Tab-separated table of C-alpha atoms in Angstrom:
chain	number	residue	atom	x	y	z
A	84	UNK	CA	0.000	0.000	0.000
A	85	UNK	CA	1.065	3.520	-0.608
A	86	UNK	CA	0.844	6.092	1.989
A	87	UNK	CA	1.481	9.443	2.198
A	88	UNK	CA	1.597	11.135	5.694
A	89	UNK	CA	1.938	14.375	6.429
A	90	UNK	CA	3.229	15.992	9.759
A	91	UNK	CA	6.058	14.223	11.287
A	92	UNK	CA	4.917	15.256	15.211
A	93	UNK	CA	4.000	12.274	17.516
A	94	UNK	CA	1.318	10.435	15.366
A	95	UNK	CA	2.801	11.282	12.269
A	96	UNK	CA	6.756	9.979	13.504
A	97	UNK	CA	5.030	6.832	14.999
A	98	UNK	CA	2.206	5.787	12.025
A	99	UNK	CA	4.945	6.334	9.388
A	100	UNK	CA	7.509	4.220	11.624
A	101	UNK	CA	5.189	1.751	12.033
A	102	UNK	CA	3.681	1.568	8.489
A	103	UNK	CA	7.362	1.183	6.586
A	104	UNK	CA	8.495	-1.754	9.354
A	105	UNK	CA	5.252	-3.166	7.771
A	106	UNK	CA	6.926	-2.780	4.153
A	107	UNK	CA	4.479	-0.780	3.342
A	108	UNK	CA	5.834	2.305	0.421
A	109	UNK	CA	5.580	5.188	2.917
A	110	UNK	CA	6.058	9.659	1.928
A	111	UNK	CA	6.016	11.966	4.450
A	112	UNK	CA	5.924	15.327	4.052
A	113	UNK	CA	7.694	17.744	6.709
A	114	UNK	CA	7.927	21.616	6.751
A	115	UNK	CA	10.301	21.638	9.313
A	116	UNK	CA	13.944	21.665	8.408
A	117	UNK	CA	15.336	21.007	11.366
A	118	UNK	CA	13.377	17.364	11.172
A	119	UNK	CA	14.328	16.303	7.954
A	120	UNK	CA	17.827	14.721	8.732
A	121	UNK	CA	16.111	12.709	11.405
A	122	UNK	CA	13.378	11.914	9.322
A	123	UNK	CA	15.517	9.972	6.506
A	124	UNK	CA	17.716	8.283	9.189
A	125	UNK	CA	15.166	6.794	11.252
A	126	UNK	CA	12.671	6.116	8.739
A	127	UNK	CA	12.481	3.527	5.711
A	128	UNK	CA	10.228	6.079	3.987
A	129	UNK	CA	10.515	8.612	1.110
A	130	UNK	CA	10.615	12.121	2.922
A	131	UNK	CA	9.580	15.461	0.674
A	132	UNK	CA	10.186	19.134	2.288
A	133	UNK	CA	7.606	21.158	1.940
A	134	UNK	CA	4.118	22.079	3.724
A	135	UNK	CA	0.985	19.316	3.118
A	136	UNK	CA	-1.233	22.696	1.622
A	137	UNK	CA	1.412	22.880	-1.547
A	138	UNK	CA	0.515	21.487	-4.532
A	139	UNK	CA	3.977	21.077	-5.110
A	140	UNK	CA	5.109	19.030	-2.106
A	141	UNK	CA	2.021	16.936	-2.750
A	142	UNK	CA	2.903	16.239	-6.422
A	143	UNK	CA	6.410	15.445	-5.391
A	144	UNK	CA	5.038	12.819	-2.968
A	145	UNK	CA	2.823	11.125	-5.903
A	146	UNK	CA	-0.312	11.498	-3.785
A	147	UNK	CA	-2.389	11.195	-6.981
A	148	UNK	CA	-1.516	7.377	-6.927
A	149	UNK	CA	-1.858	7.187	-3.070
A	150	UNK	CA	-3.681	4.512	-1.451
A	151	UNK	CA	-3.970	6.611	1.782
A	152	UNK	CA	-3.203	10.075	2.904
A	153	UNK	CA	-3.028	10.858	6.567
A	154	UNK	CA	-2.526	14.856	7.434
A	155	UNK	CA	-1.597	14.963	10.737
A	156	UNK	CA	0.432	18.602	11.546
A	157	UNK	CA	-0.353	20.403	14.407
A	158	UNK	CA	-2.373	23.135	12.006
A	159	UNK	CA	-6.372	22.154	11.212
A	160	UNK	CA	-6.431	24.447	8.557
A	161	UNK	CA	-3.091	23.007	6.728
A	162	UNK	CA	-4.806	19.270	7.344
A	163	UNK	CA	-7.995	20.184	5.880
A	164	UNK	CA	-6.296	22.082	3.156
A	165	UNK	CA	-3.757	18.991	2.328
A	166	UNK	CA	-6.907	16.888	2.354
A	167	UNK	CA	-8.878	18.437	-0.164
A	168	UNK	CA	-6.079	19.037	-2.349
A	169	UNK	CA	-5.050	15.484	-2.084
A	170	UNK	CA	-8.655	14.348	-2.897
A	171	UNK	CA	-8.953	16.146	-5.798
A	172	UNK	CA	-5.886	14.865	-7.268
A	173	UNK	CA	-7.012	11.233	-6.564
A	174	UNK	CA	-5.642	10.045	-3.778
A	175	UNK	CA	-7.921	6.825	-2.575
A	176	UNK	CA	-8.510	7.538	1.123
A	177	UNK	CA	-8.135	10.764	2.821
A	178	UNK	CA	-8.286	11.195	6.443
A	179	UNK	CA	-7.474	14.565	8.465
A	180	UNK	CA	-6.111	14.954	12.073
A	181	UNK	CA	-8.347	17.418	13.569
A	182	UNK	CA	-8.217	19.319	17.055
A	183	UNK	CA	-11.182	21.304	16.556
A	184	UNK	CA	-14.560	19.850	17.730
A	185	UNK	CA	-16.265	21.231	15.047
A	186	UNK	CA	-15.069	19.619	12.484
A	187	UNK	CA	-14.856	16.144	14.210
A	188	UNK	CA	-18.597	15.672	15.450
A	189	UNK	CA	-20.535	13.223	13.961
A	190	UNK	CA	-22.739	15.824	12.316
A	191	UNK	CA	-20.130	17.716	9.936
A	192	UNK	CA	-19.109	14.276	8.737
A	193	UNK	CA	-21.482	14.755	5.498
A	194	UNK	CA	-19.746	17.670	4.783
A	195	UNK	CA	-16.532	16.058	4.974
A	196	UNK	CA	-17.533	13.162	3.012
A	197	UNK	CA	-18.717	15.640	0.113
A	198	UNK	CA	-15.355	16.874	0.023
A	199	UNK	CA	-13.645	13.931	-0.181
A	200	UNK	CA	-12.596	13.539	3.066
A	201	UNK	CA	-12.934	9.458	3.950
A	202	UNK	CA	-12.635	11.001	7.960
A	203	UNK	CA	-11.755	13.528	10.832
A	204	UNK	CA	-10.389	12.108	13.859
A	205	UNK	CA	-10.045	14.639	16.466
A	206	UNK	CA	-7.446	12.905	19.033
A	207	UNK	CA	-8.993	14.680	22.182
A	208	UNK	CA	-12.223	12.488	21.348
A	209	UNK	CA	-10.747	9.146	20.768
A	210	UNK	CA	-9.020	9.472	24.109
A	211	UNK	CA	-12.239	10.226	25.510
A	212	UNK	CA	-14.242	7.720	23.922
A	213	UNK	CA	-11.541	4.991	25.315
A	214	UNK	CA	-10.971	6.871	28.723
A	215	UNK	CA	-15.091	6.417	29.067
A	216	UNK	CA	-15.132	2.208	27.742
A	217	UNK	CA	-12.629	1.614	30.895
A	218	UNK	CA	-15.207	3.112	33.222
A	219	UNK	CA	-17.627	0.838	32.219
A	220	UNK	CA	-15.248	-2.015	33.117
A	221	UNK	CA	-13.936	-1.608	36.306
A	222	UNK	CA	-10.425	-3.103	37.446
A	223	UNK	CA	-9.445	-3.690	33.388
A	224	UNK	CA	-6.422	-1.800	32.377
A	225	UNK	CA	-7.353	-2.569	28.462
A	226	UNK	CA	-10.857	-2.491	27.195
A	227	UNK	CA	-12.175	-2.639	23.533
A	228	UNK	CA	-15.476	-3.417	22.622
A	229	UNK	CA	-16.455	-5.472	18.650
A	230	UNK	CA	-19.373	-6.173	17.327
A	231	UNK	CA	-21.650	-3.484	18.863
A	232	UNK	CA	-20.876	-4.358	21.720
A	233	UNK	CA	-21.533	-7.643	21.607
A	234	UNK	CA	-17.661	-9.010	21.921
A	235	UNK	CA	-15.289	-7.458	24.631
A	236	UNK	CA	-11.530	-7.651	24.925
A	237	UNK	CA	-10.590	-7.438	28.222
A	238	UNK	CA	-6.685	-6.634	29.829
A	239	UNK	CA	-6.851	-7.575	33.968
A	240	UNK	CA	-3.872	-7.535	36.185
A	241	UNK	CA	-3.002	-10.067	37.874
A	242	UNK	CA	-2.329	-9.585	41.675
A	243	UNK	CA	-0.835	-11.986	44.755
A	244	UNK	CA	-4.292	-12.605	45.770
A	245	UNK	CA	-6.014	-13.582	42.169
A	246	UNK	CA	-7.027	-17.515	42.249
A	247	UNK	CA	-5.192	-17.564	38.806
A	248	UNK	CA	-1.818	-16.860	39.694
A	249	UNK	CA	-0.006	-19.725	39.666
A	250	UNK	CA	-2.278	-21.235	37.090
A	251	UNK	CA	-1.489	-22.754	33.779
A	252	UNK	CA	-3.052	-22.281	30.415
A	253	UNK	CA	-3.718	-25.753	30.063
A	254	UNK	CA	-5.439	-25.831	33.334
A	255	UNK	CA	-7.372	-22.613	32.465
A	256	UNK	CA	-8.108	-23.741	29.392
A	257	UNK	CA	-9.836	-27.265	31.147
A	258	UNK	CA	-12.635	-24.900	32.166
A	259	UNK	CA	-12.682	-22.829	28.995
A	260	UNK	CA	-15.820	-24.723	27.691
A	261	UNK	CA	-17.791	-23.605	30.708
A	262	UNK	CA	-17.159	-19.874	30.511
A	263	UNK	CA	-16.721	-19.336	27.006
A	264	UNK	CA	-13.457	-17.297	26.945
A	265	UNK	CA	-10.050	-17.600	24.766
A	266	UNK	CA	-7.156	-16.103	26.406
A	267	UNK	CA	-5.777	-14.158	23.840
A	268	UNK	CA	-2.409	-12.920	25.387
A	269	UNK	CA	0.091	-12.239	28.543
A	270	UNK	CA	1.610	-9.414	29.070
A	271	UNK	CA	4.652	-9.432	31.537
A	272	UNK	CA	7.344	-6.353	31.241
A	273	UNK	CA	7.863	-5.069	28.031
A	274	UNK	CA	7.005	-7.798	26.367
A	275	UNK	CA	3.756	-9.576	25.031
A	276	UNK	CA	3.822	-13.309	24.354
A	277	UNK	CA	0.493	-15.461	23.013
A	278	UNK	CA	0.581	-18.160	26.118
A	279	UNK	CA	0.535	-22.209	25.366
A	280	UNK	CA	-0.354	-24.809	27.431
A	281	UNK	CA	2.453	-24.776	30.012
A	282	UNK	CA	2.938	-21.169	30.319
A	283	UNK	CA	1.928	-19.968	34.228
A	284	UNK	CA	0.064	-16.394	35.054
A	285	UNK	CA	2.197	-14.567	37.133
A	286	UNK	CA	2.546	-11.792	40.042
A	287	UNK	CA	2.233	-8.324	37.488
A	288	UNK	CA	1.203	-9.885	34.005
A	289	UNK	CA	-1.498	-8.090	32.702
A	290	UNK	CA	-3.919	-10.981	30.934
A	291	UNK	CA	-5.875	-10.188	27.830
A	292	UNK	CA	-9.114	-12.253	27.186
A	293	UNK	CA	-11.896	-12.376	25.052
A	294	UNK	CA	-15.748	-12.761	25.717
A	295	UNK	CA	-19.300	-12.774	25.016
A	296	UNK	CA	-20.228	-9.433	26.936
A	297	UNK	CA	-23.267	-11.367	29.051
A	298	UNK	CA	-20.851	-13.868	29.894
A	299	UNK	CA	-18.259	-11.221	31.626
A	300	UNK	CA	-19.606	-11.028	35.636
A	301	UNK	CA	-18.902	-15.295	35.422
A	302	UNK	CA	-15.535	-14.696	34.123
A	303	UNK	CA	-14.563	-11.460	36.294
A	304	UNK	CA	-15.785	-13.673	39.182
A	305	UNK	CA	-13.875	-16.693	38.288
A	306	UNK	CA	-10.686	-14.091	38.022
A	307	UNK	CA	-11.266	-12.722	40.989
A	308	UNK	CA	-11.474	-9.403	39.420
A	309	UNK	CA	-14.236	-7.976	41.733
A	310	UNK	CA	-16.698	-5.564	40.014
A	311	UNK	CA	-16.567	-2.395	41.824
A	312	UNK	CA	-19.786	0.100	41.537
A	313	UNK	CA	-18.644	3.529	40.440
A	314	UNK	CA	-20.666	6.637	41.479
A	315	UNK	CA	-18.005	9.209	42.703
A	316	UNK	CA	-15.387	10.231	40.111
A	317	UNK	CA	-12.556	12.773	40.268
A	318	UNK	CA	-11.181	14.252	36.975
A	319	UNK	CA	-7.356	16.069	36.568
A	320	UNK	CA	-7.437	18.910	34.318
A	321	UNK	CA	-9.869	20.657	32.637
A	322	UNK	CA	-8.730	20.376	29.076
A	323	UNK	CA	-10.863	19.362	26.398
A	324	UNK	CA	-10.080	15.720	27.237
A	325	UNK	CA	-11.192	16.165	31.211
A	326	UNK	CA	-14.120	18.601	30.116
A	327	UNK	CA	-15.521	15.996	27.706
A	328	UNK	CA	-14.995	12.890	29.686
A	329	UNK	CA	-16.894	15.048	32.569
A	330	UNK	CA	-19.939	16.433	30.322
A	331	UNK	CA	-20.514	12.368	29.286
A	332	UNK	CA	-20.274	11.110	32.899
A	333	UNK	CA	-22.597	14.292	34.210
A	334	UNK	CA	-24.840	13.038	31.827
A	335	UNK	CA	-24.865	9.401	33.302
A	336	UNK	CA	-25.346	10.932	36.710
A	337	UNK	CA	-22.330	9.832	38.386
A	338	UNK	CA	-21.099	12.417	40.872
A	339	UNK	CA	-17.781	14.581	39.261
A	340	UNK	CA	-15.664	16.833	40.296
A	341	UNK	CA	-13.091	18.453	38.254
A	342	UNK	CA	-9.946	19.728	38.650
A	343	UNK	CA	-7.760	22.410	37.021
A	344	UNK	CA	-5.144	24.824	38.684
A	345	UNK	CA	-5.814	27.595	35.628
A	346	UNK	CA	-8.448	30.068	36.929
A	347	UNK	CA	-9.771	31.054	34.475
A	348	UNK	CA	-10.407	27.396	32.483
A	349	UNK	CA	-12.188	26.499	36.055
A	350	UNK	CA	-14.581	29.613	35.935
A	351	UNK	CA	-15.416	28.584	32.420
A	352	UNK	CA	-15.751	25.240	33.246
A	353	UNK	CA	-18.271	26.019	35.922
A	354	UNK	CA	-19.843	27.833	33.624
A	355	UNK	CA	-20.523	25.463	30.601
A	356	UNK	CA	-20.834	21.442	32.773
A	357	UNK	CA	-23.822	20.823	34.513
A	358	UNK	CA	-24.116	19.108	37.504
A	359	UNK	CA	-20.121	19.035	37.877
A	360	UNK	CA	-18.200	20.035	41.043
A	361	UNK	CA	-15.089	22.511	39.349
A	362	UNK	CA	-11.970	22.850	41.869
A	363	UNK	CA	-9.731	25.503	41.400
A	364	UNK	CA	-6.335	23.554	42.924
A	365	UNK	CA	-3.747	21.850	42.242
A	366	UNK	CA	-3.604	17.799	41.546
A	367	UNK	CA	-0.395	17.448	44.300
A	368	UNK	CA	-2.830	19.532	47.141
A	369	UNK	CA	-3.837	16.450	48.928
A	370	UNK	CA	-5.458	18.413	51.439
A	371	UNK	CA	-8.090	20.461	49.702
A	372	UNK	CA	-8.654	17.311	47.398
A	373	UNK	CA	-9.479	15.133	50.762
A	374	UNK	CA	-11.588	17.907	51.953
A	375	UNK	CA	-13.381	17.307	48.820
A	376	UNK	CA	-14.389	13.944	49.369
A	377	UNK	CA	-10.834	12.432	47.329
A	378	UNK	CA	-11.058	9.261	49.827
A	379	UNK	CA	-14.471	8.499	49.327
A	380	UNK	CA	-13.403	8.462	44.818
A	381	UNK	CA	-13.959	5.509	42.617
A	382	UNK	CA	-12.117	6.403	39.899
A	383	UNK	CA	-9.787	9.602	39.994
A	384	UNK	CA	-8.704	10.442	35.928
A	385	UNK	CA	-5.899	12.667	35.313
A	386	UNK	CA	-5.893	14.307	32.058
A	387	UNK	CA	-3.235	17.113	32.072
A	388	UNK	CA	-1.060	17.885	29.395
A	389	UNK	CA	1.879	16.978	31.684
A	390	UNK	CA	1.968	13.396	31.990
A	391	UNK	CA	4.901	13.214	34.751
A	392	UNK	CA	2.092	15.385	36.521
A	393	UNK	CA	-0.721	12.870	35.537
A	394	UNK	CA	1.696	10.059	36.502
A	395	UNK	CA	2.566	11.578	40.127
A	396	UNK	CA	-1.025	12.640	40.977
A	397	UNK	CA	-2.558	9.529	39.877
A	398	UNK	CA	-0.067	7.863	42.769
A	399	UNK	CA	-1.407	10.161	45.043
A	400	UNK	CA	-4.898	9.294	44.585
A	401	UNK	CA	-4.064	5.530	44.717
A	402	UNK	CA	-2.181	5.985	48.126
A	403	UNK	CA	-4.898	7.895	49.552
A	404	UNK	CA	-7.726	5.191	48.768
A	405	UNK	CA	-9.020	5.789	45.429
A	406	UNK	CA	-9.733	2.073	44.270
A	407	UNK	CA	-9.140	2.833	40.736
A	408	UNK	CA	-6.551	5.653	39.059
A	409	UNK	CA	-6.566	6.009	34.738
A	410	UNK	CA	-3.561	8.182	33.714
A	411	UNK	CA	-3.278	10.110	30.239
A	412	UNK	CA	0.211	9.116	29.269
A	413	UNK	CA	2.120	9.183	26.052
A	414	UNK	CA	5.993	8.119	26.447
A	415	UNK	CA	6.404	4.257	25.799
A	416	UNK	CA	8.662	3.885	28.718
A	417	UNK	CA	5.625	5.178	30.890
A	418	UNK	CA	3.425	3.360	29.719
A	419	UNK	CA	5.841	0.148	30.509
A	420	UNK	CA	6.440	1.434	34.028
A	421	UNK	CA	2.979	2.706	35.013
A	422	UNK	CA	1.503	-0.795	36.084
A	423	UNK	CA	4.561	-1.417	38.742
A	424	UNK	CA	3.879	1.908	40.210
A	425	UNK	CA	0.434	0.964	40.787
A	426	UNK	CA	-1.642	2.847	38.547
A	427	UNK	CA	-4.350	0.489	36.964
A	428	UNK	CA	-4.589	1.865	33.413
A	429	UNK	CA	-2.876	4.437	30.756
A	430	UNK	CA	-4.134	5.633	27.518
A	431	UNK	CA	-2.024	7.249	25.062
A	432	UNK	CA	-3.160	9.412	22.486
A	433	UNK	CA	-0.553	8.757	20.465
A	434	UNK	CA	-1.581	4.737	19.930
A	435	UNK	CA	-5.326	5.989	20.632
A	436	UNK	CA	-4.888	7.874	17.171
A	437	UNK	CA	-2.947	5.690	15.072
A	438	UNK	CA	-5.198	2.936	16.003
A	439	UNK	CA	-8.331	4.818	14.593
A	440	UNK	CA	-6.086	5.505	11.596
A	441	UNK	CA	-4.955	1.873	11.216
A	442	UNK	CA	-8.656	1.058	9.821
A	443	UNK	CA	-7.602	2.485	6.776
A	444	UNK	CA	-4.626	1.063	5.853
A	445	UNK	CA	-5.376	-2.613	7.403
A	446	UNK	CA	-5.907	-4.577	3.475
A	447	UNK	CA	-9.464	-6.861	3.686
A	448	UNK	CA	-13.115	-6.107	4.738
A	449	UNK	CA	-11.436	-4.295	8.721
A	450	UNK	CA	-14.674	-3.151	10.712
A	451	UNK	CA	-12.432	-2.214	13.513
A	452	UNK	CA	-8.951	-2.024	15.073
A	453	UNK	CA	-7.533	-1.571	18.389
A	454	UNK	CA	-3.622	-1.089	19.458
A	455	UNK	CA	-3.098	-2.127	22.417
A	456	UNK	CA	-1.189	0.619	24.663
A	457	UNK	CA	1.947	-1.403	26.279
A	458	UNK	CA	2.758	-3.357	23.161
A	459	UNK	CA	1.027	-2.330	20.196
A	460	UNK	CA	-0.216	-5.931	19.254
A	461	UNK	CA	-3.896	-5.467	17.522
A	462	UNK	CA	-7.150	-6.773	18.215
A	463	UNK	CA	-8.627	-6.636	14.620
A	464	UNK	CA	-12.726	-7.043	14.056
A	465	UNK	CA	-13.173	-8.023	9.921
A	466	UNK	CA	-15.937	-9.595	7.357
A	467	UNK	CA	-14.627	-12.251	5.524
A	468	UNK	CA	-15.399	-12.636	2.137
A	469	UNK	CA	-18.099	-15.117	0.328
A	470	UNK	CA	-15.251	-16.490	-1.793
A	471	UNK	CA	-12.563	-16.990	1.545
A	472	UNK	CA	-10.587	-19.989	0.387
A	473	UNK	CA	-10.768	-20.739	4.470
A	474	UNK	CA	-14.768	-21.193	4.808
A	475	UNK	CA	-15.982	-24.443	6.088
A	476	UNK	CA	-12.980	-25.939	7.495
A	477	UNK	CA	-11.888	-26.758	10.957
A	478	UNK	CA	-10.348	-24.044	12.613
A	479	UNK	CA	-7.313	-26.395	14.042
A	480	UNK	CA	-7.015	-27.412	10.038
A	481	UNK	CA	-5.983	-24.189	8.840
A	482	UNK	CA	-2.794	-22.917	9.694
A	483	UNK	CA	-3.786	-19.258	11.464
A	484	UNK	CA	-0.988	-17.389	11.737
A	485	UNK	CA	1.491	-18.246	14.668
A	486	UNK	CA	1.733	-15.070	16.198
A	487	UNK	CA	-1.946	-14.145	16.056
A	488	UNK	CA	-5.052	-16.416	17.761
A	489	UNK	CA	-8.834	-16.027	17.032
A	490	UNK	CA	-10.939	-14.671	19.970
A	491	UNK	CA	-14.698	-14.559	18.485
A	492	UNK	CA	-16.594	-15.157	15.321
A	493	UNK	CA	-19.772	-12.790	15.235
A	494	UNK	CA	-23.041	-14.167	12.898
A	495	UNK	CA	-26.122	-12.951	12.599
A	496	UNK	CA	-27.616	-15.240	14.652
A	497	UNK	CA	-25.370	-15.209	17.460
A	498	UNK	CA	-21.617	-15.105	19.147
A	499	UNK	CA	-19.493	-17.629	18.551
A	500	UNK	CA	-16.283	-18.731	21.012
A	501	UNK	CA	-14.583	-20.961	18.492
A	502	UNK	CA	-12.933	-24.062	19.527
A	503	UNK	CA	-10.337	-25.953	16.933
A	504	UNK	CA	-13.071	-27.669	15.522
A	505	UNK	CA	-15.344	-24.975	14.829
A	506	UNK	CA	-15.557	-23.060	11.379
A	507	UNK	CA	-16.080	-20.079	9.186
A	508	UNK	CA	-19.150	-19.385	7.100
A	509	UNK	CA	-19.433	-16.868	4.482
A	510	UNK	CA	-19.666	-12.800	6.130
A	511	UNK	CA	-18.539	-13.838	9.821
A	512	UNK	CA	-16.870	-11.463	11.748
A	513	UNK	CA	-13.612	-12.510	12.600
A	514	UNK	CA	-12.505	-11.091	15.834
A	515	UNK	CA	-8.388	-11.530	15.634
A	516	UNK	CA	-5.527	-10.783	18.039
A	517	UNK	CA	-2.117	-10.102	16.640
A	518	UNK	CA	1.410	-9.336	17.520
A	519	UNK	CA	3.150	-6.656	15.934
A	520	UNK	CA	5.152	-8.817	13.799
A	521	UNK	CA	1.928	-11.075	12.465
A	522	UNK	CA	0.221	-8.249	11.109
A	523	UNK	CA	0.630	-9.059	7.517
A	524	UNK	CA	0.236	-12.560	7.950
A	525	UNK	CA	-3.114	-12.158	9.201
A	526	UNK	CA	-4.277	-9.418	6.150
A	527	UNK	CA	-2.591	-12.234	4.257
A	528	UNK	CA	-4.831	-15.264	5.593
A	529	UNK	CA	-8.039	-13.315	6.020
A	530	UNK	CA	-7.886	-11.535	2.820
């Protein structure tokens, strides 16, 4: 596939890094000098100079033969710009990095579409949208939801006192029949590993699962992983990610109080959220926040722009009582650290993006896509075709990629967990886990 991406900032660096280790014939386009010399020594990708709003820098870049074009600058205006002039000279898909809300809601998407714009994706949103599925599943570090719902992927930690440390897959997978789960992966450190029989959960893995949703409170109970009712929620920073998250949860009626230590932001804030407690403090002043009612939290959310700050207050919270702490955090070698420290779950908006973006470049019928945050593996939701060389055989007959496992098959009439000797019928949905390095063996198998 050819892809042309334009901004080299966080999600542009990363999605072009990621899409040439894939082989795939990656441009990007970079207006900053000073980036350029990087750029061509830490990427296998075709770099232009130039801004993503000249016709000239886009003609360089062939974007008229372009399976994809991302525009991802810091700049709305130049992404919207680079998107309709990319459009118009043919480029296949078009999607635009957008921080304005505006432009990203659900209701200007017509407009965009008439343009030629395949999608926005504001990144502020997505973070929301995946800060808001954790909620809903309380003590999971990693959530994702498939087929309306109907499917969940699930990431738990694994404590001293779960009944399944200790426990082998094989023996975990003697009861698999009765609760209708597939463990799908381990995480332990920095690294990710699909488990086999003899492999044992340990003290600090993080284990990722898949399920029917209805059949979740047996599973979570077999785990140990005790629901926890959530009414009382505390929210770091009053950005657009902490003023969104809180206007949604208002809405559900749980009880919020937001944070910010910017006047001004928290006067507006109090202004504009109904039904929302606004703070004018600081995360680190423990003793206004326990005045507040911090001990008696569910869930405390920080937000900030600063994620050391996030990081810090988030261990606060934890070592005050809060039961449950979600940190916004970008660097990978936070994100590796954060579950020893003792925070239960990060989201980047860095993967966050590039995993709404990965839809597009992901070759077959891809309904969905979610990176995972530690490791970047993918849980990948996708139709397979009526003419799939693989329909009607038993799954154990078929050779699915090593490094990948399938977690769910979703027909019309129903959720399926397979077992080796199930099959595929024509338009399932294939619900797939896959390492990093079995991503094009999987496009390759379910194409």
């Amino acid at each position: 596939m050819k892809v042309v991406v334009v901004g080299a900032g966080e999600v542009g660096f990363h999605l072009a890094d990621r899409l040439s280790k894939e082989r795939h014939e990656v441009t990007i386009i970079e207006n900053d000098p000073q980036k350029h010399s990087m750029l061509r020594s830490k990427l296998n990708a075709l770099v232009v100079e130039g801004s993503g709003a000249s016709a000239q820098a886009l003609e360089e870049a062939d974007v008229a033969h372009a399976d994809l074009f991302i525009a991802v600058t810091r700049h709305d205006e130049v992404n919207l710009v680079a998107c309709l002039l990319a459009a118009e000279l043919g480029a296949k898909e078009v999607v635009a990095g957008s921080k304005s809300l505006d432009f990203s809601r659900a209701e200007w998407a017509p407009n965009a579409s008439r343009l030629g714009i395949s999608r926005i994706i504001n990144p502020q949103m997505v973070v929301a949208d995946e800060i808001m599925s954790m909620i809903g599943y309380a003590g999971a570090a990693e959530v994702a939801e498939f087929a309306h719902g109907r499917v969940v992927f699930l990431g738990f930690p694994i404590n001293a006192q779960s009944p399944i440390n200790g426990v082998s897959m094989r023996t975990l997978g003697n009861i698999r029949g009765i609760y209708r789960l597939i463990v799908t992966a381990i995480s332990r450190g920095d690294e990710t590993i699909i488990p086999r029989g003899d492999d044992m959960v340990e003290v600090g893995d993080i284990l990722y699962f898949v399920c029917k949703r209805e059949d979740l409170p047996a599973i979570t109970d077999l785990f140990g992983f005790e629901p926890q009712k959530t009414r009382r929620i505390f929210i770091l920073g009053g950005g657009r990610v902490g003023s969104e998250i809180a206007r949604r949860l208002a809405h559900r009626h749980y009880r919020i109080t937001i944070i910010d230590h910017n006047l001004e932001r928290c006067e507006k804030l109090a202004g504009s959220l109904r039904n929302v407690q606004v703070l004018h403090t600081d995360g680190t002043d423990v003793s206004t926040l326990r005045n507040e009612g911090l001990e008696d939290a569910d869930v405390f959310i920080a937000v900030t722009q600063d994620e050391q700050s996030n990081m810090l207050c988030s261990l606060l919270a934890k070592r005050y009582g809060v039961p449950r702490v979600i940190a916004l955090v970008d660097r990978p070698e936070y994100l590796q650290l954060a579950p020893s420290l003792g925070i239960d779950a990060c989201v980047s908006p860095r993967t966050a993006t590039v995993s709404a973006m990965l839809k597009y470049v992901r070759r077959g019928e891809v309904v969905d896509i979610e990176v995972l945050e530690q490791s970047e593996a993918e849980v990948i939701e996708l139709e397979l075709p009526k003419e799939s060389p693989i329909l009607g055989k038993p799954l154990k007959a078929l050779g699915v990629p090593k490094s990948s496992i399938v977690g769910a098959v979703v027909r019309k009439d129903g959720v399926l967990i397979p077992s080796g000797d199930d099959h595929f019928e024509p338009e399932d949905h294939v619900i797939v886990f896959t390492l990093p390095d079995g991503v094009a063996q999987v496009e390759k198998f379910f194409a």
